[in-house]
Amino acid sequence: QVQLVESGGGLVQAGGSLRLSCAASGSIFSINAMGWYRQAPGKQRDLVATITNGGSTNYADSVKGRFAISRDNAKNTVYLQMNSLKPEDTAVYYCNANIATTKNPFAIYYWGKGTLVTVSS
């Protein structure tokens, strides 16, 4: 089984910064793309950023220039550095990863349980 555990959320003032982490553990054979999504109250879950195992990144327009995604393949961990935070960034942030396990060579997507980020004005 695979688990994704997020950490680093919290309350921050507008203009501040936070760094989210997501560690994957379990019977992992390989990890392909990893990413972050967010869901604000009453809204759908939206893409924030993704990163391939080769390091190619993709960002939502709303976070370009403010957020940076990175990963440590040796630690099976993905990070999201969030700078210049705005109240509209308030949401639950979910980690997502495409993982093949030692029991299933066909990679599927796993989700973490989420971490709350609240940005006060």
CSV table of N, CA and C in Angstrom, one decimal:
chain,number,residue,atom,x,y,z
A,1,GLN,N,0.8,-1.2,0.0
A,1,GLN,CA,0.0,0.0,0.0
A,1,GLN,C,0.9,1.2,0.0
A,2,VAL,N,0.3,2.3,-0.5
A,2,VAL,CA,1.1,3.6,-0.6
A,2,VAL,C,0.4,4.7,0.2
A,3,GLN,N,1.1,5.5,0.9
A,3,GLN,CA,0.6,6.6,1.6
A,3,GLN,C,1.3,7.9,1.2
A,4,LEU,N,0.5,9.0,1.0
A,4,LEU,CA,1.1,10.3,0.8
A,4,LEU,C,0.7,11.1,2.0
A,5,VAL,N,1.7,11.7,2.7
A,5,VAL,CA,1.4,12.5,3.9
A,5,VAL,C,1.9,13.9,3.7
A,6,GLU,N,1.0,14.9,3.7
A,6,GLU,CA,1.3,16.3,3.5
A,6,GLU,C,1.7,16.9,4.9
A,7,SER,N,2.5,18.0,4.9
A,7,SER,CA,2.8,18.7,6.1
A,7,SER,C,3.1,20.2,5.6
A,8,GLY,N,3.1,21.1,6.6
A,8,GLY,CA,3.6,22.4,6.4
A,8,GLY,C,2.5,23.5,6.2
A,9,GLY,N,1.2,23.1,6.3
A,9,GLY,CA,0.1,24.0,6.2
A,9,GLY,C,0.0,24.8,7.5
A,10,GLY,N,-0.8,25.9,7.4
A,10,GLY,CA,-1.0,26.7,8.6
A,10,GLY,C,-1.6,28.0,8.2
A,11,LEU,N,-1.5,28.9,9.2
A,11,LEU,CA,-2.1,30.3,9.0
A,11,LEU,C,-0.9,31.3,8.8
A,12,VAL,N,-1.1,32.1,7.8
A,12,VAL,CA,-0.1,33.1,7.4
A,12,VAL,C,-0.7,34.3,7.0
A,13,GLN,N,-0.1,35.5,7.2
A,13,GLN,CA,-0.6,36.7,6.7
A,13,GLN,C,-0.3,36.9,5.2
A,14,ALA,N,-1.2,37.7,4.6
A,14,ALA,CA,-1.0,38.0,3.2
A,14,ALA,C,0.4,38.6,3.0
A,15,GLY,N,1.1,38.1,1.9
A,15,GLY,CA,2.5,38.5,1.6
A,15,GLY,C,3.5,37.5,2.2
A,16,GLY,N,3.1,36.6,3.0
A,16,GLY,CA,4.0,35.7,3.7
A,16,GLY,C,4.2,34.5,2.8
A,17,SER,N,5.0,33.6,3.4
A,17,SER,CA,5.4,32.3,2.7
A,17,SER,C,5.1,31.1,3.6
A,18,LEU,N,4.9,30.0,2.9
A,18,LEU,CA,4.8,28.7,3.5
A,18,LEU,C,5.5,27.7,2.6
A,19,ARG,N,6.0,26.6,3.2
A,19,ARG,CA,6.5,25.5,2.4
A,19,ARG,C,5.8,24.2,2.7
A,20,LEU,N,5.2,23.6,1.7
A,20,LEU,CA,4.5,22.4,1.9
A,20,LEU,C,5.4,21.2,1.5
A,21,SER,N,5.2,20.1,2.2
A,21,SER,CA,6.0,18.9,1.9
A,21,SER,C,5.0,17.7,1.8
A,22,CYS,N,5.3,16.8,1.0
A,22,CYS,CA,4.5,15.6,0.8
A,22,CYS,C,5.4,14.4,0.6
A,23,ALA,N,5.4,13.5,1.5
A,23,ALA,CA,6.3,12.3,1.5
A,23,ALA,C,5.5,11.1,1.1
A,24,ALA,N,5.9,10.3,0.1
A,24,ALA,CA,5.3,9.1,-0.3
A,24,ALA,C,6.0,7.9,0.4
A,25,SER,N,5.2,7.0,0.9
A,25,SER,CA,5.9,5.8,1.5
A,25,SER,C,5.0,4.5,1.2
A,26,GLY,N,5.7,3.4,1.5
A,26,GLY,CA,5.0,2.1,1.2
A,26,GLY,C,5.8,1.3,0.2
A,27,SER,N,5.0,0.4,-0.5
A,27,SER,CA,5.7,-0.5,-1.4
A,27,SER,C,5.9,0.1,-2.8
A,28,ILE,N,6.7,1.2,-2.8
A,28,ILE,CA,6.9,2.0,-4.0
A,28,ILE,C,8.0,1.3,-4.9
A,29,PHE,N,7.6,1.2,-6.2
A,29,PHE,CA,8.6,0.7,-7.2
A,29,PHE,C,9.1,1.9,-7.9
A,30,SER,N,8.3,2.8,-8.4
A,30,SER,CA,8.7,4.0,-9.1
A,30,SER,C,7.6,5.1,-9.0
A,31,ILE,N,8.1,6.4,-9.0
A,31,ILE,CA,7.1,7.5,-9.0
A,31,ILE,C,7.3,8.3,-10.2
A,32,ASN,N,6.3,8.5,-10.9
A,32,ASN,CA,6.3,9.4,-12.1
A,32,ASN,C,6.0,10.8,-11.7
A,33,ALA,N,5.0,11.4,-12.3
A,33,ALA,CA,4.6,12.8,-11.9
A,33,ALA,C,4.1,12.9,-10.5
A,34,MET,N,4.4,14.0,-9.9
A,34,MET,CA,3.9,14.4,-8.6
A,34,MET,C,3.3,15.8,-8.7
A,35,GLY,N,2.4,16.1,-7.9
A,35,GLY,CA,1.8,17.5,-8.0
A,35,GLY,C,1.0,17.9,-6.8
A,36,TRP,N,0.6,19.1,-6.9
A,36,TRP,CA,-0.2,19.7,-5.8
A,36,TRP,C,-1.5,20.3,-6.4
A,37,TYR,N,-2.6,20.0,-5.7
A,37,TYR,CA,-3.9,20.6,-6.1
A,37,TYR,C,-4.5,21.3,-4.9
A,38,ARG,N,-5.5,22.1,-5.1
A,38,ARG,CA,-6.1,22.8,-3.9
A,38,ARG,C,-7.6,22.9,-4.1
A,39,GLN,N,-8.3,22.9,-3.0
A,39,GLN,CA,-9.7,23.0,-3.0
A,39,GLN,C,-10.1,24.1,-2.0
A,40,ALA,N,-10.7,25.2,-2.5
A,40,ALA,CA,-11.2,26.2,-1.6
A,40,ALA,C,-12.6,25.8,-1.2
A,41,PRO,N,-13.1,26.4,-0.1
A,41,PRO,CA,-14.5,26.0,0.4
A,41,PRO,C,-15.5,26.3,-0.7
A,42,GLY,N,-16.3,25.3,-1.0
A,42,GLY,CA,-17.4,25.5,-2.0
A,42,GLY,C,-17.0,25.5,-3.4
A,43,LYS,N,-15.7,25.1,-3.7
A,43,LYS,CA,-15.2,25.1,-5.0
A,43,LYS,C,-14.6,23.8,-5.4
A,44,GLN,N,-14.3,23.5,-6.7
A,44,GLN,CA,-13.8,22.3,-7.1
A,44,GLN,C,-12.3,22.3,-6.8
A,45,ARG,N,-11.7,21.0,-6.9
A,45,ARG,CA,-10.3,20.9,-6.7
A,45,ARG,C,-9.6,21.2,-8.0
A,46,ASP,N,-8.6,22.1,-7.9
A,46,ASP,CA,-7.9,22.6,-9.0
A,46,ASP,C,-6.4,22.3,-9.0
A,47,LEU,N,-5.8,22.2,-10.1
A,47,LEU,CA,-4.4,22.0,-10.2
A,47,LEU,C,-3.6,23.3,-9.8
A,48,VAL,N,-2.6,23.0,-9.0
A,48,VAL,CA,-1.7,24.1,-8.6
A,48,VAL,C,-0.4,24.0,-9.4
A,49,ALA,N,0.3,22.8,-9.3
A,49,ALA,CA,1.6,22.6,-10.0
A,49,ALA,C,1.8,21.2,-10.0
A,50,THR,N,2.6,20.8,-11.1
A,50,THR,CA,3.0,19.4,-11.2
A,50,THR,C,4.5,19.4,-11.6
A,51,ILE,N,5.1,18.2,-11.3
A,51,ILE,CA,6.6,18.1,-11.7
A,51,ILE,C,6.8,16.6,-12.1
A,52,THR,N,7.5,16.4,-13.2
A,52,THR,CA,7.7,15.1,-13.7
A,52,THR,C,9.0,14.5,-12.9
A,53,ASN,N,9.2,13.2,-13.1
A,53,ASN,CA,10.4,12.7,-12.5
A,53,ASN,C,11.7,13.2,-13.1
A,54,GLY,N,11.6,13.8,-14.2
A,54,GLY,CA,12.7,14.5,-14.9
A,54,GLY,C,12.9,15.9,-14.5
A,55,GLY,N,11.9,16.5,-13.7
A,55,GLY,CA,12.0,17.8,-13.2
A,55,GLY,C,11.3,18.9,-14.0
A,56,SER,N,10.6,18.5,-15.1
A,56,SER,CA,9.8,19.4,-15.8
A,56,SER,C,8.5,19.9,-15.0
A,57,THR,N,8.3,21.2,-15.0
A,57,THR,CA,7.2,21.7,-14.1
A,57,THR,C,6.1,22.3,-14.9
A,58,ASN,N,4.9,22.4,-14.3
A,58,ASN,CA,3.8,23.1,-14.9
A,58,ASN,C,3.0,23.8,-13.8
A,59,TYR,N,2.5,25.0,-14.0
A,59,TYR,CA,1.9,25.8,-13.0
A,59,TYR,C,0.5,26.3,-13.5
A,60,ALA,N,-0.4,26.5,-12.5
A,60,ALA,CA,-1.6,27.2,-12.8
A,60,ALA,C,-1.2,28.7,-13.0
A,61,ASP,N,-1.9,29.4,-13.9
A,61,ASP,CA,-1.6,30.8,-14.1
A,61,ASP,C,-1.6,31.6,-12.9
A,62,SER,N,-2.5,31.3,-12.0
A,62,SER,CA,-2.8,32.1,-10.8
A,62,SER,C,-1.6,32.0,-9.8
A,63,VAL,N,-0.7,31.0,-9.9
A,63,VAL,CA,0.4,30.9,-9.0
A,63,VAL,C,1.8,31.1,-9.7
A,64,LYS,N,1.8,31.3,-11.0
A,64,LYS,CA,3.1,31.4,-11.7
A,64,LYS,C,3.8,32.7,-11.1
A,65,GLY,N,5.1,32.5,-10.9
A,65,GLY,CA,6.0,33.5,-10.3
A,65,GLY,C,5.9,33.7,-8.8
A,66,ARG,N,5.0,33.0,-8.2
A,66,ARG,CA,4.9,33.0,-6.7
A,66,ARG,C,5.2,31.7,-6.1
A,67,PHE,N,4.8,30.6,-6.7
A,67,PHE,CA,4.9,29.3,-6.1
A,67,PHE,C,6.0,28.5,-6.9
A,68,ALA,N,6.7,27.6,-6.3
A,68,ALA,CA,7.7,26.8,-6.9
A,68,ALA,C,7.6,25.3,-6.4
A,69,ILE,N,7.5,24.4,-7.3
A,69,ILE,CA,7.4,23.0,-7.0
A,69,ILE,C,8.8,22.4,-7.2
A,70,SER,N,9.1,21.4,-6.3
A,70,SER,CA,10.4,20.7,-6.5
A,70,SER,C,10.2,19.3,-5.9
A,71,ARG,N,11.2,18.5,-6.1
A,71,ARG,CA,11.1,17.1,-5.6
A,71,ARG,C,12.4,16.6,-5.2
A,72,ASP,N,12.4,15.7,-4.3
A,72,ASP,CA,13.7,14.9,-3.9
A,72,ASP,C,13.4,13.5,-4.2
A,73,ASN,N,13.9,13.0,-5.3
A,73,ASN,CA,13.5,11.6,-5.7
A,73,ASN,C,14.1,10.6,-4.7
A,74,ALA,N,15.2,10.9,-4.1
A,74,ALA,CA,15.8,10.0,-3.1
A,74,ALA,C,14.9,9.8,-1.8
A,75,LYS,N,14.1,10.9,-1.6
A,75,LYS,CA,13.3,10.8,-0.4
A,75,LYS,C,11.8,10.6,-0.7
A,76,ASN,N,11.5,10.4,-2.0
A,76,ASN,CA,10.1,10.3,-2.5
A,76,ASN,C,9.2,11.4,-2.0
A,77,THR,N,9.8,12.6,-2.1
A,77,THR,CA,9.1,13.8,-1.5
A,77,THR,C,9.0,14.9,-2.5
A,78,VAL,N,7.8,15.6,-2.5
A,78,VAL,CA,7.6,16.7,-3.3
A,78,VAL,C,7.3,17.9,-2.4
A,79,TYR,N,7.8,19.1,-2.9
A,79,TYR,CA,7.6,20.3,-2.1
A,79,TYR,C,6.9,21.4,-2.9
A,80,LEU,N,6.3,22.3,-2.1
A,80,LEU,CA,5.6,23.5,-2.8
A,80,LEU,C,6.0,24.7,-1.9
A,81,GLN,N,6.9,25.5,-2.5
A,81,GLN,CA,7.3,26.7,-1.9
A,81,GLN,C,6.3,27.8,-2.3
A,82,MET,N,5.6,28.4,-1.4
A,82,MET,CA,4.6,29.4,-1.7
A,82,MET,C,5.0,30.7,-1.1
A,83,ASN,N,5.2,31.7,-2.0
A,83,ASN,CA,5.6,33.0,-1.6
A,83,ASN,C,4.5,34.0,-2.0
A,84,SER,N,4.6,35.2,-1.4
A,84,SER,CA,3.6,36.3,-1.8
A,84,SER,C,2.2,35.8,-1.7
A,85,LEU,N,1.9,35.1,-0.6
A,85,LEU,CA,0.6,34.5,-0.5
A,85,LEU,C,-0.5,35.5,-0.4
A,86,LYS,N,-1.7,35.2,-1.0
A,86,LYS,CA,-2.8,36.0,-1.1
A,86,LYS,C,-4.0,35.3,-0.3
A,87,PRO,N,-5.0,36.1,0.1
A,87,PRO,CA,-6.1,35.5,0.8
A,87,PRO,C,-6.8,34.5,-0.2
A,88,GLU,N,-6.8,34.7,-1.4
A,88,GLU,CA,-7.4,33.8,-2.4
A,88,GLU,C,-6.7,32.4,-2.5
A,89,ASP,N,-5.5,32.3,-1.9
A,89,ASP,CA,-4.8,31.1,-1.9
A,89,ASP,C,-5.2,30.2,-0.8
A,90,THR,N,-6.1,30.7,0.0
A,90,THR,CA,-6.7,29.9,1.1
A,90,THR,C,-7.4,28.6,0.6
A,91,ALA,N,-7.0,27.5,1.0
A,91,ALA,CA,-7.6,26.2,0.5
A,91,ALA,C,-7.0,25.0,1.3
A,92,VAL,N,-7.6,23.9,1.1
A,92,VAL,CA,-6.9,22.6,1.5
A,92,VAL,C,-6.0,22.2,0.3
A,93,TYR,N,-4.8,22.0,0.5
A,93,TYR,CA,-3.8,21.6,-0.5
A,93,TYR,C,-3.6,20.1,-0.4
A,94,TYR,N,-3.7,19.4,-1.6
A,94,TYR,CA,-3.6,18.0,-1.7
A,94,TYR,C,-2.4,17.6,-2.5
A,95,CYS,N,-1.7,16.6,-2.1
A,95,CYS,CA,-0.6,16.0,-2.8
A,95,CYS,C,-1.1,14.9,-3.7
A,96,ASN,N,-0.5,14.8,-4.9
A,96,ASN,CA,-1.0,13.8,-5.8
A,96,ASN,C,0.3,13.2,-6.5
A,97,ALA,N,0.3,11.9,-6.7
A,97,ALA,CA,1.5,11.2,-7.3
A,97,ALA,C,1.1,10.0,-8.1
A,98,ASN,N,1.8,9.8,-9.2
A,98,ASN,CA,1.5,8.7,-10.1
A,98,ASN,C,2.6,7.6,-9.7
A,99,ILE,N,2.1,6.5,-9.1
A,99,ILE,CA,3.1,5.6,-8.5
A,99,ILE,C,2.8,4.1,-9.0
A,100,ALA,N,3.9,3.5,-9.3
A,100,ALA,CA,3.9,2.0,-9.5
A,100,ALA,C,4.4,1.3,-8.3
A,101,THR,N,3.8,0.3,-7.8
A,101,THR,CA,4.2,-0.4,-6.6
A,101,THR,C,4.9,-1.7,-7.0
A,102,THR,N,5.5,-2.3,-5.9
A,102,THR,CA,6.1,-3.6,-6.1
A,102,THR,C,5.1,-4.7,-6.4
A,103,LYS,N,3.8,-4.4,-6.1
A,103,LYS,CA,2.8,-5.4,-6.4
A,103,LYS,C,2.0,-5.1,-7.7
A,104,ASN,N,2.1,-3.9,-8.2
A,104,ASN,CA,1.4,-3.5,-9.4
A,104,ASN,C,2.2,-2.6,-10.2
A,105,PRO,N,2.7,-3.1,-11.4
A,105,PRO,CA,3.6,-2.4,-12.2
A,105,PRO,C,2.9,-1.3,-13.0
A,106,PHE,N,1.6,-1.3,-13.0
A,106,PHE,CA,0.8,-0.2,-13.7
A,106,PHE,C,0.6,0.9,-12.7
A,107,ALA,N,1.2,2.0,-13.0
A,107,ALA,CA,1.1,3.2,-12.1
A,107,ALA,C,-0.3,3.8,-12.0
A,108,ILE,N,-0.7,4.1,-10.8
A,108,ILE,CA,-2.0,4.8,-10.6
A,108,ILE,C,-1.7,6.0,-9.8
A,109,TYR,N,-2.8,6.9,-9.7
A,109,TYR,CA,-2.6,8.1,-9.0
A,109,TYR,C,-3.1,7.9,-7.5
A,110,TYR,N,-2.3,8.4,-6.6
A,110,TYR,CA,-2.6,8.4,-5.2
A,110,TYR,C,-2.8,9.9,-4.7
A,111,TRP,N,-3.6,10.0,-3.7
A,111,TRP,CA,-3.9,11.3,-3.1
A,111,TRP,C,-3.5,11.3,-1.6
A,112,GLY,N,-3.0,12.4,-1.1
A,112,GLY,CA,-2.9,12.6,0.3
A,112,GLY,C,-4.2,13.1,0.9
A,113,LYS,N,-4.2,13.3,2.2
A,113,LYS,CA,-5.5,13.7,2.9
A,113,LYS,C,-5.6,15.2,2.9
A,114,GLY,N,-4.6,15.9,2.6
A,114,GLY,CA,-4.6,17.4,2.5
A,114,GLY,C,-4.1,18.1,3.7
A,115,THR,N,-3.7,19.3,3.5
A,115,THR,CA,-3.2,20.2,4.6
A,115,THR,C,-3.8,21.6,4.3
A,116,LEU,N,-4.3,22.2,5.4
A,116,LEU,CA,-5.0,23.5,5.2
A,116,LEU,C,-4.1,24.6,5.3
A,117,VAL,N,-4.2,25.5,4.3
A,117,VAL,CA,-3.5,26.8,4.2
A,117,VAL,C,-4.5,27.9,4.3
A,118,THR,N,-4.3,28.8,5.3
A,118,THR,CA,-5.2,29.9,5.5
A,118,THR,C,-4.3,31.2,5.4
A,119,VAL,N,-4.7,32.1,4.5
A,119,VAL,CA,-4.0,33.3,4.3
A,119,VAL,C,-4.9,34.5,4.8
A,120,SER,N,-4.5,35.2,5.8
A,120,SER,CA,-5.3,36.3,6.3
A,120,SER,C,-4.9,37.6,5.7
A,121,SER,N,-6.0,38.4,5.5
A,121,SER,CA,-5.7,39.7,4.9
A,121,SER,C,-5.3,40.8,5.9
